[in-house]
XYZ file of C-alpha atoms in Angstrom:
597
model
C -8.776 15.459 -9.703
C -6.818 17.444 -6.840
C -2.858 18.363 -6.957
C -0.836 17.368 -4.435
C 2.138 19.017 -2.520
C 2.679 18.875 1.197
C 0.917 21.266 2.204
C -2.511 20.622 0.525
C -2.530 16.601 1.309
C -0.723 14.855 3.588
C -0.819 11.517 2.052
C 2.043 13.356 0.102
C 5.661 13.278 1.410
C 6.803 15.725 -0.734
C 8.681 17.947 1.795
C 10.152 14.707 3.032
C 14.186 15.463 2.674
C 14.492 11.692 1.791
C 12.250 8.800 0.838
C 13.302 5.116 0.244
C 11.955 2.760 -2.080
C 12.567 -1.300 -2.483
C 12.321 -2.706 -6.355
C 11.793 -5.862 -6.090
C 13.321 -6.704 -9.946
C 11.496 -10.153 -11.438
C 12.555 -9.863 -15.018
C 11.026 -8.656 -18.318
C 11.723 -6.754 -20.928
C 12.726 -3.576 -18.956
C 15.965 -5.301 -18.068
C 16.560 -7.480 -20.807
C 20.109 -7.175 -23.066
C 20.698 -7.350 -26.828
C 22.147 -10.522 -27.385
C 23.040 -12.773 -30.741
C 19.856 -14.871 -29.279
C 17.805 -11.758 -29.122
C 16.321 -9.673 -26.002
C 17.461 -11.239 -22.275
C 17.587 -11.328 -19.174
C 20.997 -10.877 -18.184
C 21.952 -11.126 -14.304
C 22.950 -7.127 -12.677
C 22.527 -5.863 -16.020
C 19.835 -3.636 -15.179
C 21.372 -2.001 -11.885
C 24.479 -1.139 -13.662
C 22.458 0.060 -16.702
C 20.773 2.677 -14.050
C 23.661 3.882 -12.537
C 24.634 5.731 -16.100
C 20.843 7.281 -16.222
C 21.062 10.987 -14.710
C 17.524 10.885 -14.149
C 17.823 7.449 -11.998
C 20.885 8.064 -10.106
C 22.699 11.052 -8.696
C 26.342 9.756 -7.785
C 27.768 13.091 -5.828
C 24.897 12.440 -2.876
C 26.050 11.736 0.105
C 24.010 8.533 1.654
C 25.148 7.863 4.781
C 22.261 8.513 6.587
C 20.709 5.145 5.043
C 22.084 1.831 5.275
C 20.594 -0.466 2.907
C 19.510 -3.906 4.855
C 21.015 -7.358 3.613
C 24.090 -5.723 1.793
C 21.637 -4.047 -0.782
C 23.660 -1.755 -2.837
C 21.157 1.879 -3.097
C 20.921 4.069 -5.499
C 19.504 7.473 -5.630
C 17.104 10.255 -7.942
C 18.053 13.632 -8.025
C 16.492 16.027 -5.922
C 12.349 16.408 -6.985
C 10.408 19.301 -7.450
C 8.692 18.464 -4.375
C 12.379 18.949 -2.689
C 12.717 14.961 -1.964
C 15.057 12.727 -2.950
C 13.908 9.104 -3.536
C 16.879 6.361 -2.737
C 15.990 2.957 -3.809
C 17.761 -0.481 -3.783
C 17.351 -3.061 -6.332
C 16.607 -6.224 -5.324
C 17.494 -8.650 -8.315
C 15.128 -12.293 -8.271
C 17.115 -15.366 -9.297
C 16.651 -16.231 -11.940
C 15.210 -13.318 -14.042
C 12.768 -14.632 -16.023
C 10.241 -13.628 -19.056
C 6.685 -12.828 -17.105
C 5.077 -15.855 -19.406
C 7.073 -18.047 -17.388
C 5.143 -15.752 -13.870
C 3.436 -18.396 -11.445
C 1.670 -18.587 -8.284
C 5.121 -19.539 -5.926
C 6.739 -16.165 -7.735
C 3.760 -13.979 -6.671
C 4.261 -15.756 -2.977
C 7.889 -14.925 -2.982
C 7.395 -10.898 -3.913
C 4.178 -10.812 -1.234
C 6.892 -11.878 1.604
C 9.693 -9.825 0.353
C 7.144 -6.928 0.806
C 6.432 -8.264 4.269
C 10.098 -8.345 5.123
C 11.023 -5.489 4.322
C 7.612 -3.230 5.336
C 9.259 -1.797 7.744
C 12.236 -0.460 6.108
C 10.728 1.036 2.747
C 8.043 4.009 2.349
C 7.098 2.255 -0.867
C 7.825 -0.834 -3.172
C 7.919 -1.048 -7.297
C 7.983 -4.336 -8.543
C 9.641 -4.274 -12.103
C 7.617 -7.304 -13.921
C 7.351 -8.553 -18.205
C 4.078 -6.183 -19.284
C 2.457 -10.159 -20.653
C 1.222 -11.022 -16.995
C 1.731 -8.127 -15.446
C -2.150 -8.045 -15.000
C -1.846 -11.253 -13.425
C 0.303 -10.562 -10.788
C -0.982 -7.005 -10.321
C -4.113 -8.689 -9.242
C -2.907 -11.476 -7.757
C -0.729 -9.236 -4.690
C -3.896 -7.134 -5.034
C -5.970 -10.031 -2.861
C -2.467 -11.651 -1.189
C -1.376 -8.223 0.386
C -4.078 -7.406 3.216
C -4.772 -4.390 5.383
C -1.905 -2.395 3.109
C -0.980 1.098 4.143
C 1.637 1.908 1.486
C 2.405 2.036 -2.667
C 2.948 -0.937 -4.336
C 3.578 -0.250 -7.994
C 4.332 -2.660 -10.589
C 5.834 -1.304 -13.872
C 7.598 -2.495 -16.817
C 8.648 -1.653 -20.412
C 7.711 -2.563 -24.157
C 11.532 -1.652 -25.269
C 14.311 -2.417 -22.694
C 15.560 0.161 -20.357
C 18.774 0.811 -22.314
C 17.599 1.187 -25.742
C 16.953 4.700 -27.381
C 13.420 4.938 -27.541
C 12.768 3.056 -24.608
C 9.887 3.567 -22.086
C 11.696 1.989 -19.354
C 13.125 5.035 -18.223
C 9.411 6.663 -17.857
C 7.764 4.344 -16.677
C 10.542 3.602 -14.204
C 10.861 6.726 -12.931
C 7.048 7.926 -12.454
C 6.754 4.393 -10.519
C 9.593 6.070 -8.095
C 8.707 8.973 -8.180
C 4.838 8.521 -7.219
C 6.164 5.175 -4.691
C 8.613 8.026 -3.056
C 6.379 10.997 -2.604
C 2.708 9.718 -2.067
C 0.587 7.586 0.475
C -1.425 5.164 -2.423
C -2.479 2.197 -0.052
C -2.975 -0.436 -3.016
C -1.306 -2.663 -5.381
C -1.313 -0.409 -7.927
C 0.256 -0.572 -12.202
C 1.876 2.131 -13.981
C 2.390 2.223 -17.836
C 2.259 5.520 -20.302
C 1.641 8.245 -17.481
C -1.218 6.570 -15.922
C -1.566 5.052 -12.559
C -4.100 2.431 -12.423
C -5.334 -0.212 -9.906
C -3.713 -3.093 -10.463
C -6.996 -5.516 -10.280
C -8.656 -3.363 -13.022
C -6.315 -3.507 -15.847
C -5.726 -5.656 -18.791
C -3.018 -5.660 -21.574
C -4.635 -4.684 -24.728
C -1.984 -3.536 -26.833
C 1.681 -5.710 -27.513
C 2.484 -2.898 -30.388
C 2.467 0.734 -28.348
C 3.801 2.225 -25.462
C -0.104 2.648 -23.908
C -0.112 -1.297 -23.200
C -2.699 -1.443 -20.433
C -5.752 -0.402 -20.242
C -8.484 -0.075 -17.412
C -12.102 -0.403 -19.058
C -14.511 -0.185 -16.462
C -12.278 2.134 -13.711
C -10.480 5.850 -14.297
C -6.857 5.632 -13.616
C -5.951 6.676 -10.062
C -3.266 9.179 -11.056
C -1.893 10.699 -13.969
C 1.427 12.285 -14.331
C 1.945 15.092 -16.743
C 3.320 18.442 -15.859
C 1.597 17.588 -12.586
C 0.789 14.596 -10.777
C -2.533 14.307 -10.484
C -4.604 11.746 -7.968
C -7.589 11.010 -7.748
C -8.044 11.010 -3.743
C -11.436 10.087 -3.498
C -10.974 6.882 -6.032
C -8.427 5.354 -3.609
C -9.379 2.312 -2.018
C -9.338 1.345 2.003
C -9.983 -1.554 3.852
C -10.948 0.678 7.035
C -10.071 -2.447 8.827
C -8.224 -1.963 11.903
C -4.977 -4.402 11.533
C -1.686 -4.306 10.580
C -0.342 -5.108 7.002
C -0.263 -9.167 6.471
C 0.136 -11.215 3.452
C -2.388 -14.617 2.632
C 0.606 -16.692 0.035
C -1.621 -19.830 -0.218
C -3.248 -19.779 -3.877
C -5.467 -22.392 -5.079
C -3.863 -23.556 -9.093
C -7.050 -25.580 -9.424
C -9.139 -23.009 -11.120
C -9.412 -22.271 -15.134
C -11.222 -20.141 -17.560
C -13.893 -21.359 -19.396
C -14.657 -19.249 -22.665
C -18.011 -19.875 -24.349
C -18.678 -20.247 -27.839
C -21.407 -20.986 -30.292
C -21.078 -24.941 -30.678
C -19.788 -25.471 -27.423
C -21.047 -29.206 -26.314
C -22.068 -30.035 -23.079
C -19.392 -32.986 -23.152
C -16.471 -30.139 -23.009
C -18.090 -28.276 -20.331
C -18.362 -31.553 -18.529
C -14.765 -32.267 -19.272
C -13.572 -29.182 -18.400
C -15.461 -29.218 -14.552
C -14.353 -32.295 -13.672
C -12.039 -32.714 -10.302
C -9.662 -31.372 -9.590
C -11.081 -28.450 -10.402
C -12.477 -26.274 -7.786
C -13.015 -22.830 -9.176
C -14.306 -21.502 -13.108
C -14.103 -18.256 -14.434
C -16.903 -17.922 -17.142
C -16.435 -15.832 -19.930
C -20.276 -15.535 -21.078
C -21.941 -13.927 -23.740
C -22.560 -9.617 -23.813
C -24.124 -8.508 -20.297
C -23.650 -12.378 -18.766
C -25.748 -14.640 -21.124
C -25.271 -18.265 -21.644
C -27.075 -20.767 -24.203
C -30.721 -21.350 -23.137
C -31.957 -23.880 -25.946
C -29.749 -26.793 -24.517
C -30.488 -27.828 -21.526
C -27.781 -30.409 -21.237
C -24.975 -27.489 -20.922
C -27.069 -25.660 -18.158
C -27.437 -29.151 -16.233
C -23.207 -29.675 -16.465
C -23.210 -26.515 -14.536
C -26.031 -27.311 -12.204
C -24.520 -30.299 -11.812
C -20.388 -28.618 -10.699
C -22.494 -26.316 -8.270
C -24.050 -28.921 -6.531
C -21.015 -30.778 -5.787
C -19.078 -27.199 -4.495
C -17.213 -26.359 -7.588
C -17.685 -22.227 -7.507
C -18.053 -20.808 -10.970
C -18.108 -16.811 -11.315
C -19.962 -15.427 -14.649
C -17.810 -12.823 -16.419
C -18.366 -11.061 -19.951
C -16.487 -11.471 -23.067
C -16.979 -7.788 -23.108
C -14.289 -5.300 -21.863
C -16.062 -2.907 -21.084
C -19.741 -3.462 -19.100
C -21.162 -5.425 -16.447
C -22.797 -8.572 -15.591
C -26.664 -8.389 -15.365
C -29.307 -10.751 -15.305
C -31.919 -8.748 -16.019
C -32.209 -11.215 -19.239
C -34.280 -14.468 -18.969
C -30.766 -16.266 -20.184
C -28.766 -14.551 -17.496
C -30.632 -15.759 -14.976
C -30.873 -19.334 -16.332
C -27.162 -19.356 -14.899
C -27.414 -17.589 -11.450
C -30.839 -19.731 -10.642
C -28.115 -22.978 -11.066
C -25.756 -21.329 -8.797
C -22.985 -19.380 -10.652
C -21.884 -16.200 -9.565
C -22.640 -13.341 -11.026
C -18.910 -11.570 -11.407
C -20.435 -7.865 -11.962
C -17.051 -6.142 -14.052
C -14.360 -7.718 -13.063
C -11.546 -8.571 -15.414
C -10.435 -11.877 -16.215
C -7.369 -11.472 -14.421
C -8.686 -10.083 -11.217
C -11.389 -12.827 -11.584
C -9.284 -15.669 -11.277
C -6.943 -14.502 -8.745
C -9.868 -13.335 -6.697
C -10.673 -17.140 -7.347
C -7.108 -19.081 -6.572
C -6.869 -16.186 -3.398
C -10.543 -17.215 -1.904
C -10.198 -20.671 -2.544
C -6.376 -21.021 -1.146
C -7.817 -19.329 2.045
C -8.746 -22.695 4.895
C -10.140 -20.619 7.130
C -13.451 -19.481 4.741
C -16.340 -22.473 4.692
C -17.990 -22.610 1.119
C -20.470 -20.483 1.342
C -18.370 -17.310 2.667
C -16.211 -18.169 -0.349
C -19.448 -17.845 -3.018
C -20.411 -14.806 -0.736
C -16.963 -13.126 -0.763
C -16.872 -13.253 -4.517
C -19.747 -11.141 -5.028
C -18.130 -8.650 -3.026
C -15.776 -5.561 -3.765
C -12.859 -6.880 -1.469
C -10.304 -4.833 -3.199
C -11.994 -2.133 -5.270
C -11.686 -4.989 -8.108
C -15.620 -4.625 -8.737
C -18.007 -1.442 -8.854
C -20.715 -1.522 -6.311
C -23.489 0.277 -7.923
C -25.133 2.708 -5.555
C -26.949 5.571 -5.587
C -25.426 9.155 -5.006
C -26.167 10.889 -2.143
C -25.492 14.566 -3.268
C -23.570 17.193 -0.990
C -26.420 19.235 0.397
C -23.327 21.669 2.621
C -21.637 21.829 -0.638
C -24.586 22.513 -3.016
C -25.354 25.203 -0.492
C -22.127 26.809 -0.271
C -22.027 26.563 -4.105
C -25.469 28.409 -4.662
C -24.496 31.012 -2.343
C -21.061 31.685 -4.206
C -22.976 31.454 -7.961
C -20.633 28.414 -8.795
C -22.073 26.411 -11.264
C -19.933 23.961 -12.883
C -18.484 20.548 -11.877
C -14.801 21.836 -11.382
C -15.856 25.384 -9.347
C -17.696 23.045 -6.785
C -15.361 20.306 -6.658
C -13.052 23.566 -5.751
C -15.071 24.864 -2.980
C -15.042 20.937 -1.525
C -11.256 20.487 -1.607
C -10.610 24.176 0.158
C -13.616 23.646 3.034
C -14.009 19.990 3.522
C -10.070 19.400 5.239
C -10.787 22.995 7.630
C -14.121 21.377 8.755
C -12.594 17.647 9.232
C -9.592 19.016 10.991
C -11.420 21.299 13.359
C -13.942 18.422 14.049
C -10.855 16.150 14.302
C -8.887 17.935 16.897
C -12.399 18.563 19.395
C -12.860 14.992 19.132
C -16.825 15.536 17.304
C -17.551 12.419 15.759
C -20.772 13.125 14.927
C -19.335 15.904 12.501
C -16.985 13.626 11.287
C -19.508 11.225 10.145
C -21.779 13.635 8.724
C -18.783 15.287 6.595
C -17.383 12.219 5.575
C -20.882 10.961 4.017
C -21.389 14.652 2.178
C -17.921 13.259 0.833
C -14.845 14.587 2.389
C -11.534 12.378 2.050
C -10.029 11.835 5.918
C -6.734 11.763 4.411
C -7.074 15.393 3.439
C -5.142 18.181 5.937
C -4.611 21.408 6.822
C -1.913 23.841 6.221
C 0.763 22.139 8.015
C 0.031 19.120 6.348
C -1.336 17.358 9.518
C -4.542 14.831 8.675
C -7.866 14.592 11.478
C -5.798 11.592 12.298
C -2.738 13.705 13.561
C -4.731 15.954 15.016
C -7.397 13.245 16.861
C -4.038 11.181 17.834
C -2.125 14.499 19.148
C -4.939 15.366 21.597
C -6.250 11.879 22.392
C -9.815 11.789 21.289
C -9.267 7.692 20.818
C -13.410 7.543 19.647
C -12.549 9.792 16.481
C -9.493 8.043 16.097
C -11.124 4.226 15.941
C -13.887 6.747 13.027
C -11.195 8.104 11.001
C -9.487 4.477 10.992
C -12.308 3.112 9.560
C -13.227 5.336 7.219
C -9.334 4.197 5.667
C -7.459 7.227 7.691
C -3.909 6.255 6.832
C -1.222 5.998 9.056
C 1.465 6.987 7.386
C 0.569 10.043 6.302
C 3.380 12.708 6.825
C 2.512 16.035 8.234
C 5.038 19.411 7.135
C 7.451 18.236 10.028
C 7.669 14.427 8.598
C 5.278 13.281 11.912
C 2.744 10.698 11.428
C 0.152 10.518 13.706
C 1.639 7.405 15.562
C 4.607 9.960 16.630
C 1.619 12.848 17.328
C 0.290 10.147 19.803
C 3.826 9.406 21.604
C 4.730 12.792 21.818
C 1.698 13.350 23.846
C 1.826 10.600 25.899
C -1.565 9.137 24.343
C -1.388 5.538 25.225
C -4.417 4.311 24.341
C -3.873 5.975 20.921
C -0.635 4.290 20.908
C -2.106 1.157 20.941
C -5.057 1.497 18.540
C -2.333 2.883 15.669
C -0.285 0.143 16.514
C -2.823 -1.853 16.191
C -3.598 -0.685 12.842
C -0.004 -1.053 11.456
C 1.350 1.747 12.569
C 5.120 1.741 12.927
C 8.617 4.221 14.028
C 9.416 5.555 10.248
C 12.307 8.252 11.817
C 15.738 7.307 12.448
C 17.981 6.840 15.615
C 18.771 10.297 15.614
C 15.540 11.348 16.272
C 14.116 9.035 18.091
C 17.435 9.955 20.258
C 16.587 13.850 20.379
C 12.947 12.810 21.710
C 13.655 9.779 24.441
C 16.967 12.682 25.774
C 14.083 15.147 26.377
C 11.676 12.711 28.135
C 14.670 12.203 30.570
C 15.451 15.124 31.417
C 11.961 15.484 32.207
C 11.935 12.452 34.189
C 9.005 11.162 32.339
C 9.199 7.205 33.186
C 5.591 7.019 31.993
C 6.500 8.111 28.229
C 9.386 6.488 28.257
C 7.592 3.288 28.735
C 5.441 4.026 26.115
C 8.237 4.307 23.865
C 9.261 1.347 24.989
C 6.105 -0.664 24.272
C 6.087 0.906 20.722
C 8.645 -0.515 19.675
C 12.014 1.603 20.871
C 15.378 -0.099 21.784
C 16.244 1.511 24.835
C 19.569 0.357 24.467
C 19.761 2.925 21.430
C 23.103 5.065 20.832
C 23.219 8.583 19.928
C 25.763 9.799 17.562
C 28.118 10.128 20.414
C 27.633 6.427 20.979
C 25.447 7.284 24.571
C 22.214 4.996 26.049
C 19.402 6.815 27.302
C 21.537 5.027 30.582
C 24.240 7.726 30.009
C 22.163 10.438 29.561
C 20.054 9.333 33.453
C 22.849 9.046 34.865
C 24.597 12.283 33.413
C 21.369 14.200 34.468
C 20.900 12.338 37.834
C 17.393 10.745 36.800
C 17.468 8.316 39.654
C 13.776 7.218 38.292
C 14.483 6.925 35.207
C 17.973 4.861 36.007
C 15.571 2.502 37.928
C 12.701 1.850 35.199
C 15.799 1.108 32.720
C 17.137 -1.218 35.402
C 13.978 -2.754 35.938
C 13.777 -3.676 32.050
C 17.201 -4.550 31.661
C 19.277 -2.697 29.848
C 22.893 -2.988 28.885
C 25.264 -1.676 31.719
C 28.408 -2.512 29.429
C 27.625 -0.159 26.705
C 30.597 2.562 25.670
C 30.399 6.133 24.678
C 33.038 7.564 22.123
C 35.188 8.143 25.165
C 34.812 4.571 26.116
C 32.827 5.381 29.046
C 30.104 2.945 30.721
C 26.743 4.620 32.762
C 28.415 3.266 35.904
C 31.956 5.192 35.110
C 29.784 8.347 34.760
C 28.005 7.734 37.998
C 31.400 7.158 40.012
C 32.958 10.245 38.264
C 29.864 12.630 39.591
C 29.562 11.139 42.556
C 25.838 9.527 41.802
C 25.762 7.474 45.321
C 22.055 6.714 44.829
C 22.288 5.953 41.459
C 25.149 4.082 42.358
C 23.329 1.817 44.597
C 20.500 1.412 42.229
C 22.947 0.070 39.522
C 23.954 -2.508 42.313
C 27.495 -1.026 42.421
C 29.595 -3.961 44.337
């Protein structure tokens, strides 16, 4: 377990002046209002409830610098003790609704609200009733691909407004971890615990510790600090950008066995339409062996492409068919499920099976697999022979004085490797176990350092090893702005590649494109340009980059912006055009090139 401020992990953004948030609000009881009928929904109830919470809303900041998209009204935390501020809108679902009533078009609706707004947010919390929370948890877990930032679902046994409630907690550690860290997965918090949301179940409808995770340690856990778990989080290491999959197959069930089950309700049960069966089996993934009607019924569903993945009953443990009656069910073609929960089972299922492009058999296949971190892989462990060495030579002994010595040497040696482009040390260091997201003092990753200097072979390495983009260094760069600043552009492209995308505002992105042309740098500019850049972008004195070429007689630069055509008609503050600029100063050659009549 490592601590995290800015300076000892970048995946934190904890020097970040400002961080924004979307919750996407579904219903539940966090919201809900004390009526004659009992606890409700109630429509903008919630909002307004937050606005009176110190701890969720400081009214005397100034928020100007943020304007909230789609007439979102945003509200904001007071100022952390990692010196950021968290603003976050509320975006309210119509109608609210109690999370029994949850279902597979809801869960497609939040996975393209999160797609909308990707680009606006640094993180998302979904507020969601605790009774399928699990559900849906799992369900965005599969739907949202290739993610690079937190998605936290959260909720409350007692509603937000109520004395004892732990709405307000559970609330606020959801913002607070959504605001200041880089967790790249659908994630659930409840109690003080961050968990992965395809590894939880709700065990508990009576106390404020509702979920638990049996078979996986909780990713974070808040208590005087916020601890993570670094080397727990999970990465595709796929090089694409963030996309959503919203077509879920609803013809899949659980089928629970029991002693006296008949092989007629099996039969029943696996009949068409039915495409895909969770089974809950028996301890360690056992089935009844003495009737060999019931084991023909599910011969007889896998023959004819029905998939059927073998769970247990059990919370806690594994599927194994190491026993003669465990195997009786994988030799007829069900899959064996390995730990998975129910929940994550069967939206693993609906996910795989809602998916046209997969044939059958790289459905079966991609159920056995840990797609999402919703399975353990049982490996062996390849011990740290640097580390052990290192160790031996300092007399540490214990777990916690190594695991020390790791987090203080491994981010020096990855960063140093990093920023001379050594890939081979990279992959050595990252199989003795170093994290790539970890950094150096400045709070810049191996991916900042690899983008800054252009080594694009480490960079494509540290991307696959789940190097995230996104991660902040002590000046609020991510490596995508490391690689424009440098003029990198096959860097560029790889990042962008990989879902990289401008995070700083137009101020910025003013101060930087100003200095490129005065420089006359048409070759960054262009990059800028292909990234993603309006070059049609006003400063706070309402001037183009067009103003500024002309203003410092950048004939070049006027002619690449002519070339790509930008707006001639734009106005200053003073109500000034480019051209007026380039008459008053007597620009004849720029003059010409803006086709002056």
């Amino acid at each position: 377990m490592s601590r995290l401020y800015a300076h000892h992990n970048s995946s934190s953004l904890s020097e970040q002046a400002e961080s924004k948030v979307l919750i996407l609000y579904t219903g539940g009881t966090i919201g809900m209002k004390k009526t004659e009928r009992g606890y409700e929904p109630y429509p903008n109830y919630l909002a307004n409830s937050l606005k009176s919470l110190p701890m969720l809303h400081d009214p005397n900041y100034d928020q100007e610098l943020f304007s909230p998209p789609d007439n979102l009204e945003s509200l904001i935390c007071p100022v952390s003790i990692y010196g950021c501020r968290v603003i976050y809108c509320v975006m309210e679902y119509e109608p609210l609704m109690d999370s029994s009533d949850m279902s597979m078009d809801v869960w497609a609706k939040i996975a393209m609200d999160i797609r909308k707004y990707y680009e606006i947010f640094d993180g998302f919390v979904i507020l969601h009733g605790t009774d399928t929370m699990a559900y849906t948890s799992s369900a965005l877990s599969f739907m949202l691909e290739d993610l690079g930032k937190s998605i936290i679902l959260t909720g409350a046994q007692v509603p937000i407004y109520e004395q004892r409630s732990d709405g307000r907690e559970n609330l606020l550690g959801a913002l607070i971890i959504a605001g200041h860290y880089v967790i790249p997965e659908v994630t659930l918090y409840f109690d003080h615990k961050l968990y992965r949301g395809n590894r939880v179940i709700k065990d508990n409808n009576r106390e404020f510790n509702a979920f638990q995770s049996p078979n996986f340690a909780p990713l974070a856990n808040v208590g005087i600090d916020i601890e993570v778990q670094w080397s727990s989080i999970f990465r595709s290491g796929k090089l694409q950008k963030f996309h959503i999959y919203t077509s879920m197959s609803s013809n899949v069930g659980i089928l629970r066995l029991f002693p006296g089950i008949t092989a007629e309700t099996i039969r029943t049960f696996l009949l068409p339409p039915m495409e895909g069966v969770i089974l809950l089996s028996y301890g360690s993934g056992n089935a009844p062996s003495r009737f060999p009607n019931i084991i023909n019924e599910f011969r007889k569903a896998c023959d004819r492409g029905v998939l059927i993945l073998n769970i247990s009953q059990c919370c806690r443990g594994f599927v194994d068919d190491s026993y003669m009656v465990g195997k009786i069910l994988t030799n007829v073609g069900i899959i064996p499920g390995a730990d998975m929960t129910p929940e994550a089972a069967l939206t693993k299922m609906s996910y795989l099976l809602g998916r046209d492009d997969l044939d059958l058999a790289t459905k079966r296949r991609m159920l056995k697999e840990n797609l999402r971190g919703e399975l353990t892989v049982r490996l062996s462990w390849k011990e740290s022979e640097f580390i052990n060495s290192v160790a031996q030579a300092l007399k540490a002994t214990s777990i916690k004085e190594i695991d020390t010595i790791q987090s203080m040497l491994f981010p020096v040696l990855l960063c140093s490797a990093a920023a001379v482009g050594n890939v081979s040390s990279l992959k050595t260091l990252t199989e003795q176990g170093a994290n790539v997201n970890s950094c150096d003092y400045d709070g810049r990753t191996p991916l900042h350092l690899a983008s800054y200097e252009g080594h694009i072979e480490a960079v494509r390495f540290l991307l696959e090893k789940g190097a995230s983009v996104f991660s902040r260094d002590r000046l609020h760069r991510t490596p995508y702005i490391d690689a424009l600043l440098n003029s990198q552009a096959e860097v560029v492209k790889i990042l962008k590649i990989s879902g990289a995308h401008l995070h700083i505002g137009g101020e910025e992105i003013t101060f930087y494109l100003n200095n490129l042309i005065e420089e006359n740098n048409v070759k960054s500019l262009k990059l800028w340009e292909e990234a993603g850049v309006d070059l049609n972008l006003k400063g706070s004195d309402f001037r183009t980059p067009l103003h500024t070429a002309v203003c410092c007689n950048r004939i070049e630069v006027v002619k690449y912006l002519m070339e790509i055509g930008v707006d001639l008609q734009a106005k200053d503050i003073f109500g000034k055009t480019a051209m007026d600029y380039a008459i008053a100063l007597s620009r004849t050659n720029i003059i010409q090139v803006m086709n002056y009549p």
